[in-house]
CSV table of C-alpha atoms in Angstrom, one decimal:
chain,number,residue,atom,x,y,z
A,1178,MET,CA,66.5,116.1,3.7
A,1179,ASN,CA,66.0,112.3,3.7
A,1180,LYS,CA,67.2,110.8,6.9
A,1181,LEU,CA,68.4,107.7,5.1
A,1182,GLN,CA,70.5,109.7,2.7
A,1183,HIS,CA,73.6,109.0,4.7
A,1184,ALA,CA,72.6,105.6,6.0
A,1185,CYS,CA,75.5,103.7,4.5
A,1186,THR,CA,78.1,106.4,4.2
A,1187,LEU,CA,81.0,106.9,6.5
A,1188,TRP,CA,81.2,109.7,9.0
A,1189,ARG,CA,83.5,112.5,7.6
A,1190,ASP,CA,85.6,114.5,9.8
A,1191,LYS,CA,83.5,117.6,9.0
A,1192,ASP,CA,80.4,115.7,10.1
A,1193,ILE,CA,82.0,114.7,13.4
A,1194,ASP,CA,83.2,118.3,14.0
A,1195,THR,CA,79.7,119.6,13.3
A,1196,MET,CA,78.2,117.0,15.6
A,1197,MET,CA,80.6,117.8,18.4
A,1198,SER,CA,80.2,121.5,18.2
A,1199,MET,CA,76.4,121.2,18.2
A,1200,LYS,CA,76.6,118.8,21.1
A,1201,ARG,CA,78.7,121.4,23.0
A,1202,ASP,CA,76.0,124.1,22.1
A,1203,GLY,CA,73.3,121.9,23.6
A,1204,PHE,CA,71.5,120.6,20.5
A,1205,THR,CA,69.7,117.2,20.8
A,1206,ASP,CA,70.6,114.1,18.9
A,1207,ALA,CA,67.4,114.6,16.8
A,1208,ASP,CA,68.4,118.2,15.9
A,1209,ILE,CA,71.9,117.2,14.9
A,1210,GLY,CA,70.5,114.2,12.9
A,1211,GLU,CA,68.1,116.5,11.1
A,1212,ILE,CA,71.0,118.8,10.0
A,1213,LEU,CA,73.4,116.0,9.1
A,1214,GLY,CA,70.8,113.8,7.4
A,1215,ARG,CA,71.2,111.0,9.9
A,1216,THR,CA,69.0,109.4,12.5
A,1217,ALA,CA,69.1,110.5,16.2
A,1218,LYS,CA,70.3,106.9,17.0
A,1219,ALA,CA,73.2,107.2,14.5
A,1220,VAL,CA,74.3,110.6,16.1
A,1221,SER,CA,74.1,109.1,19.6
A,1222,VAL,CA,76.1,106.0,18.7
A,1223,ARG,CA,78.8,108.1,16.9
A,1224,HIS,CA,79.0,110.5,19.7
A,1225,SER,CA,79.5,107.7,22.2
A,1226,LYS,CA,82.3,106.2,20.0
A,1227,VAL,CA,84.0,109.5,19.7
A,1228,MET,CA,83.9,110.2,23.4
A,1229,ARG,CA,85.1,106.7,24.2
A,1230,ARG,CA,88.1,107.2,22.0
A,1231,TYR,CA,88.8,110.6,23.5
A,1232,GLU,CA,88.5,109.2,27.0
A,1233,GLN,CA,90.8,106.3,26.2
A,1234,GLY,CA,93.3,108.7,24.7
A,1235,THR,CA,93.2,110.8,27.8
A,1236,ARG,CA,93.6,107.8,30.1
A,1237,ILE,CA,96.6,106.7,28.1
A,1238,LYS,CA,98.0,110.2,28.3
A,1239,ARG,CA,97.4,110.4,32.0
A,1240,TYR,CA,99.0,106.9,32.5
A,1241,ASN,CA,102.1,108.0,30.5
A,1242,GLU,CA,102.4,111.2,32.4
A,1243,ALA,CA,102.1,109.4,35.8
A,1244,SER,CA,104.7,106.8,34.7
A,1245,ASP,CA,107.0,109.5,33.4
A,1246,HIS,CA,106.7,111.3,36.7
A,1247,ALA,CA,107.4,108.1,38.7
A,1248,ILE,CA,110.4,107.4,36.6
A,1249,ASN,CA,111.7,110.9,36.8
A,1250,THR,CA,111.1,110.9,40.6
A,1251,LYS,CA,113.0,107.6,41.0
A,1252,LEU,CA,115.9,108.7,38.7
A,1253,SER,CA,116.6,112.0,40.5
A,1254,ASP,CA,120.1,112.7,41.8
A,1255,ASP,CA,119.5,111.1,45.2
A,1256,TRP,CA,119.0,107.6,43.8
A,1257,VAL,CA,122.8,107.2,43.3
A,1258,ASP,CA,123.4,107.5,47.0
A,1259,THR,CA,120.9,104.8,47.9
A,1260,ILE,CA,122.4,102.4,45.4
A,1261,GLN,CA,126.0,103.0,46.5
A,1262,GLU,CA,125.2,102.2,50.2
A,1263,PRO,CA,124.8,98.4,50.3
A,1264,ASP,CA,122.5,96.9,52.9
A,1265,ALA,CA,124.4,95.1,55.6
A,1266,THR,CA,121.8,92.4,56.2
A,1267,PRO,CA,120.3,90.9,53.1
A,1268,VAL,CA,116.8,89.6,53.6
A,1269,ALA,CA,115.6,86.4,52.0
A,1270,ASP,CA,112.2,86.8,50.5
A,1271,ASP,CA,110.3,83.5,50.8
A,1272,ASN,CA,106.9,84.9,49.9
A,1273,TYR,CA,106.6,83.9,46.3
A,1274,VAL,CA,103.1,83.7,45.1
A,1275,ILE,CA,102.3,82.0,41.8
A,1276,CYS,CA,98.9,82.8,40.3
A,1277,ILE,CA,97.6,80.1,37.9
A,1278,PRO,CA,94.2,80.7,36.3
A,1279,ARG,CA,91.6,78.1,37.4
A,1280,LYS,CA,90.7,77.4,33.8
A,1281,ALA,CA,94.3,76.4,33.0
A,1282,VAL,CA,94.4,74.1,36.0
A,1283,LEU,CA,91.2,72.4,35.0
A,1284,VAL,CA,92.3,71.9,31.4
A,1285,VAL,CA,95.5,70.3,32.5
A,1286,LEU,CA,93.7,68.1,35.0
A,1287,VAL,CA,91.2,67.0,32.4
A,1288,ALA,CA,94.0,66.2,30.0
A,1289,VAL,CA,95.9,64.2,32.6
A,1290,LEU,CA,92.7,62.2,33.4
A,1291,VAL,CA,92.0,61.5,29.8
A,1292,ALA,CA,95.5,60.4,29.2
A,1293,ALA,CA,95.5,58.2,32.3
A,1294,SER,CA,92.2,56.6,31.4
A,1295,TRP,CA,93.3,55.9,27.8
A,1296,TYR,CA,96.5,54.4,29.1
A,1297,ALA,CA,94.7,52.3,31.7
A,1298,GLY,CA,92.1,51.2,29.0
A,1299,LYS,CA,94.9,50.1,26.7
A,1300,TYR,CA,96.1,47.4,29.2
A,1301,LEU,CA,92.7,46.3,30.5
């Protein structure tokens, strides 16, 4: 089979399933490419993309499960008691931190300097 036969065709679900099952069985990219009519590099790249999407999906799923657990833990029946008992001594929080990106500060500084020099040049 000509390796360039599928050079410009999209990967079908059947091809991806075949590739993944062969990868699980221990076949090399060259062997898989031979069967699918693609190059070993194409098989390697497609496998990397499929695995990246799978890992991203599992990361999102784990994040959602962790956030659901945190929400369910905080919204248990005990949380009502903690809200109903007011704190007798409110504490003022003066530790505000504002994070402004350095690039934004530089852009504003340059804009102010340009405007000031233009304004000063207008009257000189």
